[in-house]
C-alpha cells in the first residue's frame, strides 16, 4: 500500500514536513500516524536499529499497554496533563491498532497486555513495515549534533559514518526518551536542548529501579538472593501488592520497582510479608490443632525454606507454637506485617526502566504537545514529565503522545 504524501517542498528547501528525533515507541508511532495523514517525516535514531527499548521490554515479549491505564497510574507535577492525550488515543485504540496489523493481546498479571504468540520484534516490525510502505524514512546511527531554528522551521545537523548531514523541516519532534540504559544510547539530548532554550525541567531521577542495601544489613539480604516473596509494599504516598525479589545487593522485583518511583533518599519503606492474612490468627489456629508444630514448620508453608531460616535472626523459629509468649507473638506480628527497610540508594540509570521527571508539562500544550514558547516544536514520550507504573503504562503514554503530535504536524 503506497500513500502519496501531500508534502509541500517550499522552494526546494524542505526535506520533510517534520523531523522526528528518536525511533522509540513515541517516535515510531508519530511517524506512522503522520504517514496516515499524508505527512512526510524523517526519523533520526542514534542507535543502530529502531525500537531498541521496545525490543528488551517485558523480557523481549513487550507488554505494549495496560488495560487499566488512566492518568491515575502516572507520576507528574501535573497529573491532569495526560487527560487530553488519553482521550485522543485510548487503550482501545492501541489494542485496535495492533490487531489491525496482526498482533492480538493476551492479558497477563494486573492488566498487562502482551502479544499473543508474538514478541517485541513483531511490535517493532509493525512500525518499520508501515514506514517502509509509506515512504517514511528511519535513519539509524544518526548522531544529532545541532538544531537551528530558522524562519521556515528547523535545520537539524547530524553525523553518520563520519559525514555531517543537514536536514530542513517545518516542524521538529523530540522523542528521544530518557536517561535509563545509557549503553543502549540513552542520552539527555532533549533535556539539554530544553535547558538551552530556557524551558523548565522537573528534576529527573531513575524510576522503576531496584533498591540497594548497604552496611550491617547487607549480608542478611544477600543470603536471600534469588528468593521471592509476595508482599504489600508501601510508604506514605502509595501501596502496591506484588512480588519482591531479594538480590545480592538489595531488593528488586515488581513490588520494589513500583515503589521506587515514589521513594526518596533517606526514607523507610514498609513491607507486609503476608498480605491479606493475619500471622497471629494462623498461629492461633495451629495451636488449637497441633501445638507441637515448630514455628519454622509453620513458616515453611508460606515461604521458602531459605527465607524461613533467614527469619530466625528475628524470630524464635525453633519454638513450638504452643510455647510462644505474648512478647514472641508481638515480635512475629511486627516482623511479618510491619517489616521496615531503609534503602541506601538505587541501582541508577543503568538498571532503571524509566526516568522520573523531565520537560515540565506547563511548557507544552496538553492538546497538541507543542511547546508554548517555541512554535512547531513538540515533545513526547519519556523526556516529558510523565512517568507510568510498571506494566505497559509507559508504552500507552508513548503511543498516545506520538499520535497526538502526528495530528498536529
Short mmCIF file of C-alpha atoms in Angstrom, two decimals:
data_model
loop_
_atom_site.label_atom_id
_atom_site.label_comp_id
_atom_site.label_asym_id
_atom_site.label_seq_id
_atom_site.Cartn_x
_atom_site.Cartn_y
_atom_site.Cartn_z
CA UNK A 1 0.00 0.00 0.00
CA UNK A 2 1.57 3.28 -1.12
CA UNK A 3 0.37 6.53 0.40
CA UNK A 4 1.13 9.69 -1.55
CA UNK A 5 2.29 12.45 0.76
CA UNK A 6 0.95 15.97 0.46
CA UNK A 7 4.45 17.21 1.23
CA UNK A 8 4.98 20.82 0.19
CA UNK A 9 8.65 21.37 -0.62
CA UNK A 10 8.90 25.16 -0.33
CA UNK A 11 11.41 26.44 -2.88
CA UNK A 12 13.19 23.11 -2.65
CA UNK A 13 14.43 23.93 0.86
CA UNK A 14 12.45 21.41 2.94
CA UNK A 15 13.41 17.76 3.21
CA UNK A 16 10.24 16.76 5.05
CA UNK A 17 7.19 18.13 6.83
CA UNK A 18 8.79 17.15 10.12
CA UNK A 19 11.95 15.68 11.58
CA UNK A 20 11.49 13.25 14.46
CA UNK A 21 14.48 12.72 16.73
CA UNK A 22 14.22 9.27 18.29
CA UNK A 23 12.89 5.99 16.86
CA UNK A 24 11.45 4.65 20.09
CA UNK A 25 7.79 3.96 20.82
CA UNK A 26 6.71 7.61 20.61
CA UNK A 27 8.77 8.47 17.55
CA UNK A 28 7.70 5.38 15.60
CA UNK A 29 4.02 5.88 16.36
CA UNK A 30 4.32 9.53 15.39
CA UNK A 31 5.96 8.63 12.07
CA UNK A 32 3.27 6.10 11.19
CA UNK A 33 0.35 8.31 12.20
CA UNK A 34 1.86 11.24 10.30
CA UNK A 35 2.09 8.97 7.26
CA UNK A 36 -1.58 8.11 7.55
CA UNK A 37 -2.27 11.84 7.32
CA UNK A 38 -0.12 12.26 4.24
CA UNK A 39 2.76 13.95 6.06
CA UNK A 40 6.35 13.15 5.17
CA UNK A 41 8.74 12.69 8.11
CA UNK A 42 12.36 11.68 8.60
CA UNK A 43 13.20 9.87 11.83
CA UNK A 44 16.73 10.15 13.19
CA UNK A 45 17.88 7.41 15.56
CA UNK A 46 21.25 7.30 17.30
CA UNK A 47 21.22 3.51 17.80
CA UNK A 48 21.86 1.02 15.02
CA UNK A 49 18.22 -0.11 14.94
CA UNK A 50 14.80 1.38 15.72
CA UNK A 51 12.81 0.45 18.81
CA UNK A 52 15.76 -0.62 20.97
CA UNK A 53 13.87 -0.30 24.29
CA UNK A 54 10.77 -1.89 22.80
CA UNK A 55 12.87 -4.93 21.92
CA UNK A 56 14.00 -5.53 25.51
CA UNK A 57 10.69 -4.70 27.21
CA UNK A 58 8.92 -7.48 29.06
CA UNK A 59 11.92 -9.74 28.64
CA UNK A 60 11.62 -9.43 24.87
CA UNK A 61 7.88 -10.11 24.90
CA UNK A 62 6.81 -6.43 25.14
CA UNK A 63 3.88 -5.63 27.41
CA UNK A 64 2.68 -2.99 24.97
CA UNK A 65 -0.17 -1.49 27.02
CA UNK A 66 -2.24 -1.98 30.15
CA UNK A 67 -5.99 -2.49 30.17
CA UNK A 68 -6.36 -0.25 33.22
CA UNK A 69 -4.28 2.71 32.07
CA UNK A 70 -5.61 6.11 33.15
CA UNK A 71 -3.86 9.23 34.38
CA UNK A 72 -4.05 7.76 37.90
CA UNK A 73 -1.11 5.41 37.27
CA UNK A 74 1.30 8.19 36.35
CA UNK A 75 3.62 10.50 38.25
CA UNK A 76 3.76 14.10 37.05
CA UNK A 77 3.86 17.55 38.57
CA UNK A 78 0.53 17.98 36.76
CA UNK A 79 -1.42 14.69 36.79
CA UNK A 80 -4.24 16.24 34.75
CA UNK A 81 -1.92 16.87 31.80
CA UNK A 82 -2.44 13.32 30.48
CA UNK A 83 -6.21 13.52 30.21
CA UNK A 84 -6.35 15.12 26.77
CA UNK A 85 -3.84 12.73 25.19
CA UNK A 86 -5.56 9.69 26.69
CA UNK A 87 -8.90 10.86 25.33
CA UNK A 88 -7.43 11.28 21.86
CA UNK A 89 -5.68 7.90 21.90
CA UNK A 90 -7.18 5.31 24.27
CA UNK A 91 -6.14 1.83 25.37
CA UNK A 92 -8.82 0.55 23.00
CA UNK A 93 -7.14 2.47 20.18
CA UNK A 94 -3.82 0.78 20.98
CA UNK A 95 -5.44 -2.65 21.01
CA UNK A 96 -7.27 -2.00 17.74
CA UNK A 97 -4.15 -0.59 16.06
CA UNK A 98 -2.04 -3.66 16.78
CA UNK A 99 -4.88 -6.08 15.97
CA UNK A 100 -5.16 -4.41 12.56
CA UNK A 101 -1.55 -5.40 11.89
CA UNK A 102 -1.73 -8.94 13.21
CA UNK A 103 -0.93 -8.58 16.91
CA UNK A 104 -3.62 -9.69 19.36
CA UNK A 105 -3.20 -9.01 23.06
CA UNK A 106 -3.09 -11.60 25.81
CA UNK A 107 -3.64 -10.34 29.34
CA UNK A 108 -1.12 -11.32 31.97
CA UNK A 109 -0.80 -10.02 35.54
CA UNK A 110 -2.70 -6.88 36.55
CA UNK A 111 -3.94 -5.85 33.11
CA UNK A 112 -0.62 -6.17 31.28
CA UNK A 113 -1.17 -6.91 27.60
CA UNK A 114 1.41 -8.95 25.69
CA UNK A 115 1.37 -10.03 22.03
CA UNK A 116 -0.32 -13.43 21.80
CA UNK A 117 2.11 -15.81 20.16
CA UNK A 118 4.39 -12.99 19.07
CA UNK A 119 7.06 -10.81 20.65
CA UNK A 120 8.72 -7.40 20.78
CA UNK A 121 10.31 -7.80 17.36
CA UNK A 122 6.86 -8.21 15.86
CA UNK A 123 5.76 -5.00 17.56
CA UNK A 124 8.69 -3.06 16.11
CA UNK A 125 8.10 -4.66 12.70
CA UNK A 126 4.57 -3.21 12.61
CA UNK A 127 6.10 0.28 12.59
CA UNK A 128 9.08 -0.36 10.35
CA UNK A 129 6.92 -2.12 7.75
CA UNK A 130 4.38 0.71 7.73
CA UNK A 131 7.10 3.34 7.47
CA UNK A 132 8.61 1.48 4.53
CA UNK A 133 5.24 1.25 2.79
CA UNK A 134 4.51 4.93 3.28
CA UNK A 135 7.95 6.22 2.42
CA UNK A 136 8.72 7.45 5.91
CA UNK A 137 12.47 7.39 6.43
CA UNK A 138 14.16 5.96 9.53
CA UNK A 139 17.85 6.84 9.54
CA UNK A 140 19.76 4.88 12.18
CA UNK A 141 23.27 5.56 13.51
CA UNK A 142 22.42 9.24 13.11
CA UNK A 143 24.00 11.27 15.90
CA UNK A 144 22.30 14.67 16.09
CA UNK A 145 24.88 17.42 16.54
CA UNK A 146 22.92 20.65 16.37
CA UNK A 147 19.47 22.15 15.90
CA UNK A 148 18.99 25.58 14.42
CA UNK A 149 15.70 27.43 14.36
CA UNK A 150 15.06 29.20 11.06
CA UNK A 151 12.32 31.38 9.64
CA UNK A 152 10.94 28.31 7.86
CA UNK A 153 11.27 25.88 10.76
CA UNK A 154 14.31 23.87 11.84
CA UNK A 155 17.65 22.75 10.46
CA UNK A 156 18.98 19.58 12.10
CA UNK A 157 22.62 18.61 11.66
CA UNK A 158 23.61 15.01 12.30
CA UNK A 159 26.68 12.87 11.84
CA UNK A 160 26.66 9.45 10.20
CA UNK A 161 29.61 7.42 9.03
CA UNK A 162 31.92 10.36 9.61
CA UNK A 163 29.87 12.72 7.47
CA UNK A 164 27.73 15.63 8.60
CA UNK A 165 24.27 15.87 7.05
CA UNK A 166 21.80 18.74 7.32
CA UNK A 167 18.04 18.36 7.14
CA UNK A 168 15.39 21.07 6.89
CA UNK A 169 11.77 20.75 8.01
CA UNK A 170 8.96 22.97 9.14
CA UNK A 171 8.39 21.05 12.36
CA UNK A 172 10.50 19.15 14.88
CA UNK A 173 9.57 16.34 17.25
CA UNK A 174 11.66 15.46 20.30
CA UNK A 175 11.02 11.79 21.07
CA UNK A 176 14.47 10.98 22.40
CA UNK A 177 13.41 9.06 25.51
CA UNK A 178 15.05 9.45 28.90
CA UNK A 179 18.31 8.61 30.65
CA UNK A 180 17.83 4.90 31.56
CA UNK A 181 20.03 2.24 29.97
CA UNK A 182 22.76 4.51 28.53
CA UNK A 183 24.51 1.51 26.97
CA UNK A 184 21.59 1.41 24.53
CA UNK A 185 22.21 5.00 23.51
CA UNK A 186 20.05 6.85 26.02
CA UNK A 187 21.12 10.48 26.43
CA UNK A 188 19.96 13.74 27.95
CA UNK A 189 19.69 15.32 24.50
CA UNK A 190 16.09 16.54 24.90
CA UNK A 191 16.83 17.90 28.37
CA UNK A 192 19.92 19.76 27.15
CA UNK A 193 18.01 21.25 24.26
CA UNK A 194 15.22 22.30 26.61
CA UNK A 195 17.66 23.96 29.01
CA UNK A 196 19.38 25.74 26.14
CA UNK A 197 16.01 27.23 25.20
CA UNK A 198 15.16 28.09 28.82
CA UNK A 199 12.36 25.56 29.18
CA UNK A 200 11.65 24.42 32.73
CA UNK A 201 12.61 20.87 33.68
CA UNK A 202 11.24 18.87 36.60
CA UNK A 203 14.17 17.24 38.45
CA UNK A 204 14.99 13.85 36.97
CA UNK A 205 15.83 10.57 38.72
CA UNK A 206 15.85 6.82 37.98
CA UNK A 207 12.39 5.21 38.34
CA UNK A 208 11.17 1.62 38.23
CA UNK A 209 14.60 0.77 39.56
CA UNK A 210 15.99 -1.80 42.06
CA UNK A 211 16.95 -0.51 45.51
CA UNK A 212 20.23 -1.18 47.29
CA UNK A 213 21.02 -2.19 50.88
CA UNK A 214 24.43 -1.49 52.39
CA UNK A 215 26.08 -1.58 55.81
CA UNK A 216 25.46 -4.14 58.52
CA UNK A 217 22.17 -5.34 56.94
CA UNK A 218 23.73 -6.10 53.57
CA UNK A 219 24.78 -9.66 54.43
CA UNK A 220 21.30 -10.63 55.62
CA UNK A 221 19.69 -9.53 52.34
CA UNK A 222 22.46 -11.05 50.24
CA UNK A 223 21.94 -14.52 51.74
CA UNK A 224 18.39 -14.45 50.36
CA UNK A 225 19.44 -13.60 46.81
CA UNK A 226 17.07 -15.24 44.33
CA UNK A 227 14.22 -15.69 46.82
CA UNK A 228 10.87 -14.05 46.04
CA UNK A 229 8.03 -13.16 48.40
CA UNK A 230 4.58 -11.86 47.51
CA UNK A 231 4.03 -8.78 49.64
CA UNK A 232 2.31 -5.46 50.13
CA UNK A 233 4.87 -2.67 49.92
CA UNK A 234 4.10 0.91 50.89
CA UNK A 235 5.19 4.33 52.05
CA UNK A 236 3.29 7.47 52.99
CA UNK A 237 2.33 8.05 49.33
CA UNK A 238 1.18 4.73 47.91
CA UNK A 239 0.99 0.93 48.27
CA UNK A 240 1.43 -1.98 45.84
CA UNK A 241 0.79 -5.72 46.11
CA UNK A 242 3.29 -7.65 44.00
CA UNK A 243 6.31 -9.91 44.31
CA UNK A 244 9.52 -8.76 45.97
CA UNK A 245 12.84 -10.28 44.90
CA UNK A 246 15.90 -10.41 47.16
CA UNK A 247 19.23 -9.84 45.42
CA UNK A 248 22.88 -9.89 46.47
CA UNK A 249 22.81 -6.07 46.59
CA UNK A 250 19.31 -5.41 47.93
CA UNK A 251 15.76 -5.60 46.63
CA UNK A 252 14.14 -5.88 43.22
CA UNK A 253 11.06 -7.47 41.68
CA UNK A 254 7.81 -5.78 40.58
CA UNK A 255 6.83 -4.55 44.06
CA UNK A 256 10.16 -2.79 44.61
CA UNK A 257 10.31 -1.35 41.10
CA UNK A 258 6.84 0.13 41.60
CA UNK A 259 7.57 1.71 44.98
CA UNK A 260 10.96 3.02 43.78
CA UNK A 261 9.24 5.67 41.66
CA UNK A 262 7.72 7.08 44.85
CA UNK A 263 10.78 6.59 47.09
CA UNK A 264 13.16 9.37 48.07
CA UNK A 265 16.63 9.00 49.61
CA UNK A 266 16.57 8.56 53.38
CA UNK A 267 13.00 7.28 53.53
CA UNK A 268 11.82 3.99 55.04
CA UNK A 269 9.64 1.51 53.16
CA UNK A 270 7.04 -0.67 54.89
CA UNK A 271 6.56 -4.28 53.82
CA UNK A 272 3.76 -6.69 54.76
CA UNK A 273 5.30 -10.10 54.07
CA UNK A 274 1.95 -11.90 54.33
CA UNK A 275 -0.70 -9.57 52.89
CA UNK A 276 -4.40 -10.36 53.23
CA UNK A 277 -3.67 -12.83 56.03
CA UNK A 278 -3.02 -12.47 59.75
CA UNK A 279 0.01 -14.36 61.02
CA UNK A 280 -1.28 -14.32 64.60
CA UNK A 281 -4.59 -15.91 63.59
CA UNK A 282 -2.68 -18.55 61.64
CA UNK A 283 -0.54 -19.36 64.70
CA UNK A 284 -3.57 -19.47 66.99
CA UNK A 285 -5.33 -21.87 64.60
CA UNK A 286 -2.26 -24.10 64.53
CA UNK A 287 -2.06 -24.02 68.33
CA UNK A 288 -5.61 -25.31 68.59
CA UNK A 289 -4.91 -28.18 66.20
CA UNK A 290 -1.28 -29.10 66.77
CA UNK A 291 0.58 -27.12 69.42
CA UNK A 292 3.81 -29.08 68.94
CA UNK A 293 4.33 -27.66 65.46
CA UNK A 294 7.53 -25.64 65.30
CA UNK A 295 7.22 -22.04 64.15
CA UNK A 296 9.71 -22.85 61.37
CA UNK A 297 7.49 -25.67 60.12
CA UNK A 298 4.52 -23.32 60.01
CA UNK A 299 6.51 -20.68 58.14
CA UNK A 300 7.66 -23.21 55.54
CA UNK A 301 4.03 -23.48 54.41
CA UNK A 302 4.11 -19.83 53.31
CA UNK A 303 7.76 -19.11 52.48
CA UNK A 304 10.83 -20.79 51.03
CA UNK A 305 12.98 -22.74 53.45
CA UNK A 306 15.80 -20.25 52.85
CA UNK A 307 13.55 -17.36 53.86
CA UNK A 308 12.38 -19.18 56.99
CA UNK A 309 15.96 -19.84 58.01
CA UNK A 310 16.89 -16.19 57.48
CA UNK A 311 13.95 -15.03 59.63
CA UNK A 312 15.46 -16.93 62.54
CA UNK A 313 17.57 -13.80 63.07
CA UNK A 314 14.43 -12.05 64.27
CA UNK A 315 12.03 -14.81 65.35
CA UNK A 316 12.11 -17.92 67.64
CA UNK A 317 11.85 -20.41 64.81
CA UNK A 318 12.82 -23.40 66.97
CA UNK A 319 9.91 -22.93 69.38
CA UNK A 320 6.69 -24.96 69.21
CA UNK A 321 3.74 -22.64 68.54
CA UNK A 322 2.21 -23.62 71.92
CA UNK A 323 5.29 -22.22 73.69
CA UNK A 324 5.22 -18.78 72.06
CA UNK A 325 4.84 -15.94 74.57
CA UNK A 326 2.89 -12.73 74.10
CA UNK A 327 6.19 -10.97 73.51
CA UNK A 328 7.05 -13.56 70.86
CA UNK A 329 3.69 -13.04 69.19
CA UNK A 330 4.13 -9.26 69.15
CA UNK A 331 7.55 -9.64 67.56
CA UNK A 332 6.23 -12.08 64.97
CA UNK A 333 3.37 -9.74 64.04
CA UNK A 334 5.58 -6.67 63.68
CA UNK A 335 8.25 -8.57 61.74
CA UNK A 336 5.85 -10.14 59.26
CA UNK A 337 3.30 -7.37 58.79
CA UNK A 338 5.38 -4.28 59.58
CA UNK A 339 8.80 -5.14 58.19
CA UNK A 340 10.75 -1.93 57.58
CA UNK A 341 13.53 -1.31 55.09
CA UNK A 342 15.66 1.81 54.68
CA UNK A 343 17.39 1.51 51.29
CA UNK A 344 20.80 3.06 50.86
CA UNK A 345 20.02 4.10 47.30
CA UNK A 346 19.04 2.73 43.90
CA UNK A 347 20.88 0.98 41.06
CA UNK A 348 20.85 4.10 38.89
CA UNK A 349 20.03 4.66 35.25
CA UNK A 350 21.88 1.51 34.16
CA UNK A 351 19.15 -0.62 35.76
CA UNK A 352 16.19 1.79 35.72
CA UNK A 353 13.37 1.09 33.29
CA UNK A 354 12.26 4.72 33.02
CA UNK A 355 13.14 8.25 34.12
CA UNK A 356 11.11 10.27 36.60
CA UNK A 357 10.76 13.99 35.83
CA UNK A 358 11.62 15.68 32.54
CA UNK A 359 10.26 18.55 30.44
CA UNK A 360 7.77 20.45 32.59
CA UNK A 361 4.28 19.84 31.21
CA UNK A 362 3.49 23.52 31.77
CA UNK A 363 5.80 24.22 28.84
CA UNK A 364 3.56 22.19 26.50
CA UNK A 365 0.02 22.30 25.20
CA UNK A 366 -1.85 19.32 26.65
CA UNK A 367 -3.95 19.11 23.48
CA UNK A 368 -1.14 19.10 20.92
CA UNK A 369 2.11 18.62 22.91
CA UNK A 370 3.52 21.63 21.09
CA UNK A 371 5.99 23.78 23.01
CA UNK A 372 4.30 27.01 24.05
CA UNK A 373 7.46 29.10 23.74
CA UNK A 374 8.77 27.57 20.51
CA UNK A 375 6.12 27.08 17.81
CA UNK A 376 6.32 23.89 15.71
CA UNK A 377 8.44 22.11 18.32
CA UNK A 378 6.88 19.07 20.04
CA UNK A 379 7.94 16.85 22.94
CA UNK A 380 6.59 13.34 23.53
CA UNK A 381 7.29 10.12 25.38
CA UNK A 382 9.72 9.65 28.24
CA UNK A 383 11.53 13.00 28.00
CA UNK A 384 8.33 14.69 29.27
CA UNK A 385 7.48 14.80 33.00
CA UNK A 386 5.11 11.82 32.71
CA UNK A 387 6.18 8.56 34.38
CA UNK A 388 3.96 5.50 34.49
CA UNK A 389 3.81 2.42 36.66
CA UNK A 390 5.41 -0.87 35.69
CA UNK A 391 3.32 -2.98 33.34
CA UNK A 392 2.72 -1.32 29.97
CA UNK A 393 1.63 2.10 31.22
CA UNK A 394 4.65 3.95 29.82
CA UNK A 395 4.06 2.41 26.40
CA UNK A 396 0.48 3.67 26.44
CA UNK A 397 1.78 7.20 27.07
CA UNK A 398 4.34 6.81 24.28
CA UNK A 399 1.73 5.64 21.74
CA UNK A 400 -0.71 8.36 22.80
CA UNK A 401 1.83 11.18 22.69
CA UNK A 402 3.11 10.03 19.30
CA UNK A 403 -0.43 10.00 17.93
CA UNK A 404 -1.31 13.43 19.35
CA UNK A 405 1.82 15.04 17.91
CA UNK A 406 1.20 13.49 14.49
CA UNK A 407 -2.26 15.06 14.32
CA UNK A 408 -0.66 18.48 14.53
CA UNK A 409 2.29 18.19 12.17
#
